mmCIF file of N, CA and C in Angstrom:
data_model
loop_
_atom_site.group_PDB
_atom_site.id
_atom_site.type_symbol
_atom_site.label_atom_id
_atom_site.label_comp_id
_atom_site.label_asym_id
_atom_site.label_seq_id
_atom_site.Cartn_x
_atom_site.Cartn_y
_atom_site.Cartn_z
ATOM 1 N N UNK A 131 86.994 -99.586 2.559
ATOM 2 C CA UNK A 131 86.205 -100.687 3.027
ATOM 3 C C UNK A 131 85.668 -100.318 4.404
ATOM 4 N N UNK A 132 84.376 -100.611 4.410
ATOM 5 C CA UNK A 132 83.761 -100.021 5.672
ATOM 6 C C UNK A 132 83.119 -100.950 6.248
ATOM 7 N N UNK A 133 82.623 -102.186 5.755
ATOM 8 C CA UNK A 133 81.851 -103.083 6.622
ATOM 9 C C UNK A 133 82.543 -104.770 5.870
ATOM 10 N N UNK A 134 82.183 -105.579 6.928
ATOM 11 C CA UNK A 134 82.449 -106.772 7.036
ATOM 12 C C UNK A 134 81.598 -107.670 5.403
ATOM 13 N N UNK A 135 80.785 -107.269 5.277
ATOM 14 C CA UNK A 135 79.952 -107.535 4.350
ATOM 15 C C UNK A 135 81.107 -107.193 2.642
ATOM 16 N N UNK A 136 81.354 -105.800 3.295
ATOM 17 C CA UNK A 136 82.513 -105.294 2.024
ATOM 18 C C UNK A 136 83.137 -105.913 1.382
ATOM 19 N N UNK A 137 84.194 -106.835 2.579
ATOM 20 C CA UNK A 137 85.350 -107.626 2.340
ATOM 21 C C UNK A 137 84.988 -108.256 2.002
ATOM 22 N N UNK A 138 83.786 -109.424 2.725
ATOM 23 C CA UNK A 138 83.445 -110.785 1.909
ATOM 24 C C UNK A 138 83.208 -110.399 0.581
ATOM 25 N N UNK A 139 82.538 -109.858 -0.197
ATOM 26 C CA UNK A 139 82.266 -108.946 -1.393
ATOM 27 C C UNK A 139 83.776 -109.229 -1.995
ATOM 28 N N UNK A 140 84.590 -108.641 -1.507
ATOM 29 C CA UNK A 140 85.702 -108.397 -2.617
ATOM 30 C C UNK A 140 86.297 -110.097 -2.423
ATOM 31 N N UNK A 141 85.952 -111.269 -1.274
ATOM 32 C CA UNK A 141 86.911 -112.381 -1.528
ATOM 33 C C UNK A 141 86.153 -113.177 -2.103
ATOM 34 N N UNK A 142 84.608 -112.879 -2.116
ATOM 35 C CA UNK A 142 84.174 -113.736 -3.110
ATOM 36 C C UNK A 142 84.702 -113.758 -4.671
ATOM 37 N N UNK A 143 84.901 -111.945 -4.902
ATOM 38 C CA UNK A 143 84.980 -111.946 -6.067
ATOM 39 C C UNK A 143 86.779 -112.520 -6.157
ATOM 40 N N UNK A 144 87.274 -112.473 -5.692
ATOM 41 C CA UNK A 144 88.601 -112.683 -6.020
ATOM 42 C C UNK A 144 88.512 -114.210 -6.127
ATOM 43 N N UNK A 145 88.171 -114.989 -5.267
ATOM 44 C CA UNK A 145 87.329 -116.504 -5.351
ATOM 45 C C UNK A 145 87.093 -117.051 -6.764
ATOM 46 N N UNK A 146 86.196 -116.188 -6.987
ATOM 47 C CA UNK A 146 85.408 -116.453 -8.515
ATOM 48 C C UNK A 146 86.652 -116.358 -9.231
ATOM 49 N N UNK A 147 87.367 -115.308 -9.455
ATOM 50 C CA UNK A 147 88.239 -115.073 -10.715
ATOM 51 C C UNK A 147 89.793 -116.096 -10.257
ATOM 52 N N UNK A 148 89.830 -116.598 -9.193
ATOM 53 C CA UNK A 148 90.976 -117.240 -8.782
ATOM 54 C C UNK A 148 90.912 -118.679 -9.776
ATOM 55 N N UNK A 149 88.867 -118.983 -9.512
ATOM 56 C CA UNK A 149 88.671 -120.395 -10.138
ATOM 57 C C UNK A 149 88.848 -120.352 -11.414
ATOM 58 N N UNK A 150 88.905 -119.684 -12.032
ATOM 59 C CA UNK A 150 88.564 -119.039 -13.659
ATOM 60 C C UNK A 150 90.158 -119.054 -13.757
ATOM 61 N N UNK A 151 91.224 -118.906 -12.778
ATOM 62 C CA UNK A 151 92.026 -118.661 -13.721
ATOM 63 C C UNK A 151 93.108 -119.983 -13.369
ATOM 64 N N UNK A 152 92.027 -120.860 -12.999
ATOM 65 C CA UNK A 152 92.946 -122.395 -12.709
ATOM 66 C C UNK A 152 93.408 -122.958 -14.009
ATOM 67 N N UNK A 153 94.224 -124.302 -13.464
ATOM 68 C CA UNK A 153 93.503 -125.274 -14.901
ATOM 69 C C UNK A 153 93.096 -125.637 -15.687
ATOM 70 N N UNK A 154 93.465 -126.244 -16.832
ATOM 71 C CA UNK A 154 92.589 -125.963 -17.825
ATOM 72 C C UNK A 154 91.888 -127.739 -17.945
ATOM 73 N N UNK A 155 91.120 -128.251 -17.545
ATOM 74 C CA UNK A 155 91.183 -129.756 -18.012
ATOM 75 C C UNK A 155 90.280 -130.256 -19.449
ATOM 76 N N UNK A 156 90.536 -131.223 -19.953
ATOM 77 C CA UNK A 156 89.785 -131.320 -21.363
ATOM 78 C C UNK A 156 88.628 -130.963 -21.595
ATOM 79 N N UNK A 157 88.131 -130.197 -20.864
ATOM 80 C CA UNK A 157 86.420 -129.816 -20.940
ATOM 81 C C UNK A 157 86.216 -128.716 -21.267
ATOM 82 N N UNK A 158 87.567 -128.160 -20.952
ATOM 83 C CA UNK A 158 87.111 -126.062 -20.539
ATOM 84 C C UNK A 158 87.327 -125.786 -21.580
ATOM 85 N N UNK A 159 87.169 -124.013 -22.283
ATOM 86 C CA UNK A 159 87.162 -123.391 -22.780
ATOM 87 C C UNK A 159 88.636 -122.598 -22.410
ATOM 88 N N UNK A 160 89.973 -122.612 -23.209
ATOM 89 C CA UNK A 160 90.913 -121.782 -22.387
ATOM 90 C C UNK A 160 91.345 -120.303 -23.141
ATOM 91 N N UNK A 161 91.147 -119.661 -23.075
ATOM 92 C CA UNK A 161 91.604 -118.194 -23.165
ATOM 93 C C UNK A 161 92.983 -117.473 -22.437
ATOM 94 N N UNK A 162 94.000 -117.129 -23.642
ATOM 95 C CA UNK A 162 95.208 -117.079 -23.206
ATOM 96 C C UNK A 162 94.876 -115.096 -23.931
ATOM 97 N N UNK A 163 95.216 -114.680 -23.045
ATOM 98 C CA UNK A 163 96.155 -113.207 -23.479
ATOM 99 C C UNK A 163 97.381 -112.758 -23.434
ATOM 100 N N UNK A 164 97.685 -112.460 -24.719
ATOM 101 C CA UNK A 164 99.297 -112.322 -24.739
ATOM 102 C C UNK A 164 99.632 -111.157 -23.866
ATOM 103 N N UNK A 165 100.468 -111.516 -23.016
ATOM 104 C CA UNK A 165 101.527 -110.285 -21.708
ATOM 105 C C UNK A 165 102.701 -110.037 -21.691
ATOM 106 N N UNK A 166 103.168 -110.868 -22.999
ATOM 107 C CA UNK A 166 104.618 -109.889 -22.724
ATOM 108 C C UNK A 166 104.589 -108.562 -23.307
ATOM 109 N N UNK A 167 105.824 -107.593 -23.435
ATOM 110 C CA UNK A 167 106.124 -106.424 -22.715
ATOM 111 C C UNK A 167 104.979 -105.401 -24.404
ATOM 112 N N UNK A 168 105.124 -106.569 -25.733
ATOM 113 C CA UNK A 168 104.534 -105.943 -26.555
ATOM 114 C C UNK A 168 102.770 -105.728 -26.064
ATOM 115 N N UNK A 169 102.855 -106.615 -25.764
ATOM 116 C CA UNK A 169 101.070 -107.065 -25.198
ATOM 117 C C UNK A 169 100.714 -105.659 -24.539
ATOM 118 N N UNK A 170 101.128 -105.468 -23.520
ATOM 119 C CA UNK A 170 101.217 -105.106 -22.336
ATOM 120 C C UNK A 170 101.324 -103.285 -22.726
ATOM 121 N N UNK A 171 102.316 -102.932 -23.835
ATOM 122 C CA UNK A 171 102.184 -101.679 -24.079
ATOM 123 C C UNK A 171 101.204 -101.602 -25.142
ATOM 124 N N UNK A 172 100.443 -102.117 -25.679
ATOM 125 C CA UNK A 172 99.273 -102.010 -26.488
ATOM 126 C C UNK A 172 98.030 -102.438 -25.682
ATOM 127 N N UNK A 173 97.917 -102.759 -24.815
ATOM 128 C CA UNK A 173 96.973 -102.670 -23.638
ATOM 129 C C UNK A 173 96.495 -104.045 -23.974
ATOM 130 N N UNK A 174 96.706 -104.476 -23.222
ATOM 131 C CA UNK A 174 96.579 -106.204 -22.749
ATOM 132 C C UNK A 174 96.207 -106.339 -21.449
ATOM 133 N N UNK A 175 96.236 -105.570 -20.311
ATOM 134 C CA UNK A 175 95.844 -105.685 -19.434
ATOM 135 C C UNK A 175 94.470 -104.991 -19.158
ATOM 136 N N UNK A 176 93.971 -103.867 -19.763
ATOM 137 C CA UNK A 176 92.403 -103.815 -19.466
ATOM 138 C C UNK A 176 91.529 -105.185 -20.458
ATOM 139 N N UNK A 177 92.204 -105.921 -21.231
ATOM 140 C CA UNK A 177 91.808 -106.168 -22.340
ATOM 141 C C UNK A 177 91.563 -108.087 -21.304
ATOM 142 N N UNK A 178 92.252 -108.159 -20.478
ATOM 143 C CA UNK A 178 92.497 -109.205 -19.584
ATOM 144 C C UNK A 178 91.310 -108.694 -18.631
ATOM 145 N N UNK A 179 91.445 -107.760 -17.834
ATOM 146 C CA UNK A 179 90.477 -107.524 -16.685
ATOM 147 C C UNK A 179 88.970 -107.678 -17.462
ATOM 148 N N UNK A 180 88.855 -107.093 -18.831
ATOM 149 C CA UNK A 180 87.447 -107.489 -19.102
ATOM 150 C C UNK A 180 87.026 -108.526 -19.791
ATOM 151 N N UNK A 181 88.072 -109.459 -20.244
ATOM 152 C CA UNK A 181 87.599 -110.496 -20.471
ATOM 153 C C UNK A 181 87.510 -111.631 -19.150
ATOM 154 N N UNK A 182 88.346 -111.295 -17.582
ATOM 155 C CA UNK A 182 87.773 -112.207 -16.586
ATOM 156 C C UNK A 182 86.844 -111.283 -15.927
ATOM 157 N N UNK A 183 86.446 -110.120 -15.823
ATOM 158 C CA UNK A 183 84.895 -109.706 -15.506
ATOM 159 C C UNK A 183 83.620 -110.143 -16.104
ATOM 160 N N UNK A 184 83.648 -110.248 -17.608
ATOM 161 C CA UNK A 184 82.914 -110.563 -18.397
ATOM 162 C C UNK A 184 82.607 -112.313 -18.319
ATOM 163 N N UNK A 185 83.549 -113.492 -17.819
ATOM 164 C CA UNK A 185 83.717 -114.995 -17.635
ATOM 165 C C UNK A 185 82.755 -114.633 -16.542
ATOM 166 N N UNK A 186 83.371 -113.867 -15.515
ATOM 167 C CA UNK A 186 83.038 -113.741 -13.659
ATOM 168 C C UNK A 186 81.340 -113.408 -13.624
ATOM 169 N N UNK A 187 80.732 -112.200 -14.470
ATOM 170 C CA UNK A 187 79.747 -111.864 -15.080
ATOM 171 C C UNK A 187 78.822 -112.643 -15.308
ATOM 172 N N UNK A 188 79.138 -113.961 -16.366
ATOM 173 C CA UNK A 188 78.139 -114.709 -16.904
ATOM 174 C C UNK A 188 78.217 -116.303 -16.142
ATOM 175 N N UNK A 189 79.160 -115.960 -15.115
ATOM 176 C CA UNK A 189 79.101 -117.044 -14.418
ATOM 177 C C UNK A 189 79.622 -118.785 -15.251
ATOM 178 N N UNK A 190 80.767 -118.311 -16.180
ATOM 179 C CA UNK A 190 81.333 -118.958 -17.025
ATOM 180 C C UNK A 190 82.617 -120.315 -16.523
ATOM 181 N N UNK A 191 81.970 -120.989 -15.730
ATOM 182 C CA UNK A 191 82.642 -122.153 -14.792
ATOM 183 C C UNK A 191 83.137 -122.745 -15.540
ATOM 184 N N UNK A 192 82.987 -123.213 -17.142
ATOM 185 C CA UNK A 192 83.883 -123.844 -17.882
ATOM 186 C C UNK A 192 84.987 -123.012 -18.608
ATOM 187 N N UNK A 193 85.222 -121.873 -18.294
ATOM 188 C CA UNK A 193 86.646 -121.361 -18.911
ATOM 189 C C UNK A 193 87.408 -120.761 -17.584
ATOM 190 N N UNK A 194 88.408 -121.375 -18.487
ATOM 191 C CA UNK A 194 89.491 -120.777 -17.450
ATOM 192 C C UNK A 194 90.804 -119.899 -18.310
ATOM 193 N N UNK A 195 90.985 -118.751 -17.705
ATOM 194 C CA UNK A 195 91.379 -117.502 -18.707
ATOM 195 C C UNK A 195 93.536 -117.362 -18.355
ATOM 196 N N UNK A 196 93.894 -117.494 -18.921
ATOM 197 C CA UNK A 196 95.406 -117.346 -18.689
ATOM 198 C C UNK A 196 95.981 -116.168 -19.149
ATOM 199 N N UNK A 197 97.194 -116.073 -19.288
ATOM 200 C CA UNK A 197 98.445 -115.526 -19.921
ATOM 201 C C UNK A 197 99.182 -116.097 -20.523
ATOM 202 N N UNK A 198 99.923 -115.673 -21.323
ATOM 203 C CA UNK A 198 101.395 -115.782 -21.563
ATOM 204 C C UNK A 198 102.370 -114.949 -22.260
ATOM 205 N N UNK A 199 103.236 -115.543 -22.675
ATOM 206 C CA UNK A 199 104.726 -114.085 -22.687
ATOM 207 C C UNK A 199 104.274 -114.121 -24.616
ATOM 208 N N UNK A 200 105.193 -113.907 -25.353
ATOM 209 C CA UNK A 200 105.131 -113.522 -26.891
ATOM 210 C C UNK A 200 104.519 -114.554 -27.470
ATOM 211 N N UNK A 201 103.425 -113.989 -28.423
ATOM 212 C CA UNK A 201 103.199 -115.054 -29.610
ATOM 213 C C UNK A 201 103.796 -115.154 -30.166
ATOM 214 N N UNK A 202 104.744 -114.089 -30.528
ATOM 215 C CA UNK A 202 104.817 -113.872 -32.199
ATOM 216 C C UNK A 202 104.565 -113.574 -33.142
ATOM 217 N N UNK A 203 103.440 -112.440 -32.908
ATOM 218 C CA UNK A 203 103.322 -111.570 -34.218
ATOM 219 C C UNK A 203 102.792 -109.685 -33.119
ATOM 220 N N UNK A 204 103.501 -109.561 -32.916
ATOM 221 C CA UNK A 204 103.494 -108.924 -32.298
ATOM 222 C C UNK A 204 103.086 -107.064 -32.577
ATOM 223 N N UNK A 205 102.820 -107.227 -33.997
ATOM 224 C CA UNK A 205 102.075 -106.212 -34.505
ATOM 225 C C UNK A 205 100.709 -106.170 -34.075
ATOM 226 N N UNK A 206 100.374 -107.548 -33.895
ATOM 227 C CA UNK A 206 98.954 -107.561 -33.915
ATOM 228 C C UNK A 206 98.177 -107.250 -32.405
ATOM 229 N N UNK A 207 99.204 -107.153 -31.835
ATOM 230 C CA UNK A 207 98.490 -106.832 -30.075
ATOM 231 C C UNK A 207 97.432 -106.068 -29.870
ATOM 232 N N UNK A 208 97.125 -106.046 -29.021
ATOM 233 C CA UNK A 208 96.421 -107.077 -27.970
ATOM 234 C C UNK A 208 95.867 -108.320 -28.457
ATOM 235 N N UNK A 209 96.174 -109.813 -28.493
ATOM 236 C CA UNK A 209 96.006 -111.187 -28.739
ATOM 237 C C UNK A 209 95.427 -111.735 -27.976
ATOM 238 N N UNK A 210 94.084 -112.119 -27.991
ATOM 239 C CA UNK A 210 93.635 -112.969 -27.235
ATOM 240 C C UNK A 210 93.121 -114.254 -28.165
ATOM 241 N N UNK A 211 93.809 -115.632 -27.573
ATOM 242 C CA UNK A 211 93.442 -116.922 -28.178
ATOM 243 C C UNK A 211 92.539 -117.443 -27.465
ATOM 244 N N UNK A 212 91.292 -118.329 -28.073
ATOM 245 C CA UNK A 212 90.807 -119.039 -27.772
ATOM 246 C C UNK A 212 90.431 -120.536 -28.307
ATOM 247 N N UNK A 213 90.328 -121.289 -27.201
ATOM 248 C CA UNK A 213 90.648 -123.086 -27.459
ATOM 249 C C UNK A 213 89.479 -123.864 -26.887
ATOM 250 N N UNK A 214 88.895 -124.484 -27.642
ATOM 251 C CA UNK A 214 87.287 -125.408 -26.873
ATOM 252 C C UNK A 214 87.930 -126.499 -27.735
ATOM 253 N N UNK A 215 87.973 -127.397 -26.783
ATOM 254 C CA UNK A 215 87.422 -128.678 -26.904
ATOM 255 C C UNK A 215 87.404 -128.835 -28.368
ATOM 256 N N UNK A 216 88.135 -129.568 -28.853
ATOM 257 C CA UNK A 216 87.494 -130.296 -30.447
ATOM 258 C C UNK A 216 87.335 -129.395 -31.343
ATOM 259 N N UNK A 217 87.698 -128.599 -31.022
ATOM 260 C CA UNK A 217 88.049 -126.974 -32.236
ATOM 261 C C UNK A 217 89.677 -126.898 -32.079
ATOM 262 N N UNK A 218 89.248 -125.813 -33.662
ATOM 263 C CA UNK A 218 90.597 -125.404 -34.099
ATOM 264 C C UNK A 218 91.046 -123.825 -33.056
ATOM 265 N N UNK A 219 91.987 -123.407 -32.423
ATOM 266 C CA UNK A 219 92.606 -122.730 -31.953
ATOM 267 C C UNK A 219 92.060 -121.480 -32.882
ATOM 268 N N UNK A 220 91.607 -120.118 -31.981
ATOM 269 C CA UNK A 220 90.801 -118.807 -32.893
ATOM 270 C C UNK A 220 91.953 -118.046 -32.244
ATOM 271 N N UNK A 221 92.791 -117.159 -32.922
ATOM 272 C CA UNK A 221 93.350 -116.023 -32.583
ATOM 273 C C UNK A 221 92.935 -114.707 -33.175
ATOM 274 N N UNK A 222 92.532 -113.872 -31.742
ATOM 275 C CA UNK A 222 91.837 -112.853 -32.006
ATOM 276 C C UNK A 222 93.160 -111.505 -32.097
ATOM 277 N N UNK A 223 92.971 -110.630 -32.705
ATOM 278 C CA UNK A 223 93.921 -109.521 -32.983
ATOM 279 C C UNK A 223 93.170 -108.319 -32.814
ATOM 280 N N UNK A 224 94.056 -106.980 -32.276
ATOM 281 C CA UNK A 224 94.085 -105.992 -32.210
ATOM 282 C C UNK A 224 92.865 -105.993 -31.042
ATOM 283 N N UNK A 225 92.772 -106.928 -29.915
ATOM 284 C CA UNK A 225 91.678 -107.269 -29.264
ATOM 285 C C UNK A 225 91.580 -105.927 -28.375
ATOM 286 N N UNK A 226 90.709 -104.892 -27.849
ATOM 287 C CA UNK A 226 90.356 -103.682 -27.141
ATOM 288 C C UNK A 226 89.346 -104.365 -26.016
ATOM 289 N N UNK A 227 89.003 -103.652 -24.896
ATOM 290 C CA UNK A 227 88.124 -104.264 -23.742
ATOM 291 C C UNK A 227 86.448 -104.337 -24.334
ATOM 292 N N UNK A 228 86.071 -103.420 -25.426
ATOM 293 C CA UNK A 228 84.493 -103.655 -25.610
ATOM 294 C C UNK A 228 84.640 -105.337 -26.805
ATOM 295 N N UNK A 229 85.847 -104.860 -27.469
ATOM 296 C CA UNK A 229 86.211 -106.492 -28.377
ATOM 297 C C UNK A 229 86.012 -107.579 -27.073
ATOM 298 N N UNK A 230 86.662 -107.736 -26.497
ATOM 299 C CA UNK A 230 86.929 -108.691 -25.512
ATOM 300 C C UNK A 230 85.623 -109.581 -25.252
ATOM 301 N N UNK A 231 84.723 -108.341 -24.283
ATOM 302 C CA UNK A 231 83.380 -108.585 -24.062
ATOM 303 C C UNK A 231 82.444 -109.076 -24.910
ATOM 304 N N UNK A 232 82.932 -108.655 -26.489
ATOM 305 C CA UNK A 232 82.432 -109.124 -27.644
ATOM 306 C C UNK A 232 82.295 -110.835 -27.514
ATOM 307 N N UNK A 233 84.043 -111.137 -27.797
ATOM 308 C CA UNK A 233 84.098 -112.248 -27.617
ATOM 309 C C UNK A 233 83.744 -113.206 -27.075
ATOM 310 N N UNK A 234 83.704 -112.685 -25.335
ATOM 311 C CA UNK A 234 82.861 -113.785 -24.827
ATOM 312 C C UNK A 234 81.759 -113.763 -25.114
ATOM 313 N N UNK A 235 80.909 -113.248 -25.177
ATOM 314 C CA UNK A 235 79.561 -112.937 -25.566
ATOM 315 C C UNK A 235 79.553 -113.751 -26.883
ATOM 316 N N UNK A 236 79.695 -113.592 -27.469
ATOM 317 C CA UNK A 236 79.641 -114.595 -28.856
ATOM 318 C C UNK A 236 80.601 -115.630 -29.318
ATOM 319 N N UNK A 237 81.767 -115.686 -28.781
ATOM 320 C CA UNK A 237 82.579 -117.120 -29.124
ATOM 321 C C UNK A 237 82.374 -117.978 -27.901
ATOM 322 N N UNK A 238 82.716 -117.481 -26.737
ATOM 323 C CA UNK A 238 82.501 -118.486 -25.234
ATOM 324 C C UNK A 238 81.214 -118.579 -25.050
ATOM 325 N N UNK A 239 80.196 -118.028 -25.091
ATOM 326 C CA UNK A 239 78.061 -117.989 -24.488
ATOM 327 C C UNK A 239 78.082 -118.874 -25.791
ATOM 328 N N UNK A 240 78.219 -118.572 -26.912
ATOM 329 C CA UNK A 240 77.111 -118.816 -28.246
ATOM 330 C C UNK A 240 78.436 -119.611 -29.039
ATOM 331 N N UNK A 241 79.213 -119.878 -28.989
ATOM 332 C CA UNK A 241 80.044 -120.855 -29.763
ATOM 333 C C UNK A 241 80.547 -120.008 -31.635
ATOM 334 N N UNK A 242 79.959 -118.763 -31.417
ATOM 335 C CA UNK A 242 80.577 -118.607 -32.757
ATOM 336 C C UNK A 242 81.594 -117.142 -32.881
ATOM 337 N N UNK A 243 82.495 -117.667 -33.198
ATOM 338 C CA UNK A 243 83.612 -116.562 -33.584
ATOM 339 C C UNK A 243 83.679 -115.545 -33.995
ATOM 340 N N UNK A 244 84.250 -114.441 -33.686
ATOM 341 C CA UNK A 244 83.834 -113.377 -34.539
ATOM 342 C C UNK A 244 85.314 -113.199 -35.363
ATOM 343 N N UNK A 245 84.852 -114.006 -36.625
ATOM 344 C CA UNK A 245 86.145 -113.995 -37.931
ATOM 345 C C UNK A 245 86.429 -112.257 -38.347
ATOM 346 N N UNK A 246 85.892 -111.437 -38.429
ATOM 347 C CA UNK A 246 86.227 -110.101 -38.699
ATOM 348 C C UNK A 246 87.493 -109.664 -37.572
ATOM 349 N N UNK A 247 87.611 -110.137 -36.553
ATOM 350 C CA UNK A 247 88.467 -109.763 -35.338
ATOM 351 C C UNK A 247 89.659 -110.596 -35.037
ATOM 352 N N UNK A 248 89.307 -112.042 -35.944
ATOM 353 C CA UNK A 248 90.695 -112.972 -35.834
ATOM 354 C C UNK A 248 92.131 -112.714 -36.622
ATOM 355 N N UNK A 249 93.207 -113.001 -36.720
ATOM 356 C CA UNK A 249 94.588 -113.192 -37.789
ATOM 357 C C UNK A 249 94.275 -113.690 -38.804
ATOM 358 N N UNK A 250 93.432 -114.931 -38.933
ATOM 359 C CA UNK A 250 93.335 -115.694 -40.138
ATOM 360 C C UNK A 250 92.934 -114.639 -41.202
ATOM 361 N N UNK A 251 91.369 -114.396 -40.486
ATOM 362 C CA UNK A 251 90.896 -113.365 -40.941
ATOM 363 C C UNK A 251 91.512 -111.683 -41.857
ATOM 364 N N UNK A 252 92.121 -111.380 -41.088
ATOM 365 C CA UNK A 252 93.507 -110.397 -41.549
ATOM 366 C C UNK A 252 93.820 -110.791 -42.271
ATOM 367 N N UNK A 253 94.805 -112.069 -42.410
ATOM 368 C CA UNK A 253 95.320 -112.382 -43.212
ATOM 369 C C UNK A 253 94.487 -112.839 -44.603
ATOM 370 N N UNK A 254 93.368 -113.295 -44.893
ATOM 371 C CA UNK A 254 92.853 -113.241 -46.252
ATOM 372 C C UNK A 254 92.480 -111.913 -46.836
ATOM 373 N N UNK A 255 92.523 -111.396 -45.722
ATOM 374 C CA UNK A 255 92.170 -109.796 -46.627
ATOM 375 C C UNK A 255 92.407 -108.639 -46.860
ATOM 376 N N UNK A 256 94.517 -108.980 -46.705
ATOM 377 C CA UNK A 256 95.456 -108.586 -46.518
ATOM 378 C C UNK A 256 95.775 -107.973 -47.907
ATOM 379 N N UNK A 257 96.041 -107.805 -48.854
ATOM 380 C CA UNK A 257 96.809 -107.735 -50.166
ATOM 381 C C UNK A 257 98.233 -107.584 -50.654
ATOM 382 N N UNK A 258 98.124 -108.495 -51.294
ATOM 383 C CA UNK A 258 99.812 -109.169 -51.497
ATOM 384 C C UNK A 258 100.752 -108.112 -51.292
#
């Protein structure tokens, strides 16, 4: 860091992603990535940094992006869920950082899911 300008730079951005990762109140869009230790060794954490770059990016004030410890199916890692308002709960599987970006881009901007990338999904086209 070399100039004053720098820093503000990095506290805005930390700013931005601090608000994003508040609260969730009945309005928002909430996005949970699974972090416990399975998450986490199947890469859950670049898979986190680009889905709050990608919120931070599009300037996405109605979601706010979380964590948490095990889902429970833990084959399927990297998990990222997502929850709007008056919808059914989308769990995304085997989620990677260009998936991620996917997602917001088309389930959080444009409201539609990408079912090829969810569990449900998996699961119908699983064979007995």
């Amino acid at each position: 860091m070399k100039t004053l300008q720098e820093l503000q730079a990095i506290r805005d951005k930390m700013k931005a992603e601090i608000a994003n990762r508040g609260a969730a109140d009945g309005n928002d869009v909430k996005v949970v990535v699974g972090m416990a230790t399975c998450g986490i060794a199947a890469g859950a954490r670049p898979v986190m940094r680009a889905v709050l770059d990608e919120v931070e990016k599009r300037g996405l004030t109605n979601v706010k992006v979380g964590q948490t410890g095990c889902i429970g199916i833990c084959k399927y890692e990297p998990i990222v869920e997502v929850m709007m308002p008056g919808k059914e709960k989308v769990t995304y599987i085997y989620v990677t950082p260009d998936k991620a970006r996917q997602i917001v881009s088309s389930h959080l901007v444009n409201g539609t899911p990408i079912k090829e990338y969810t569990y449900s999904y998996a699961c119908e086209h699983t064979e007995g």
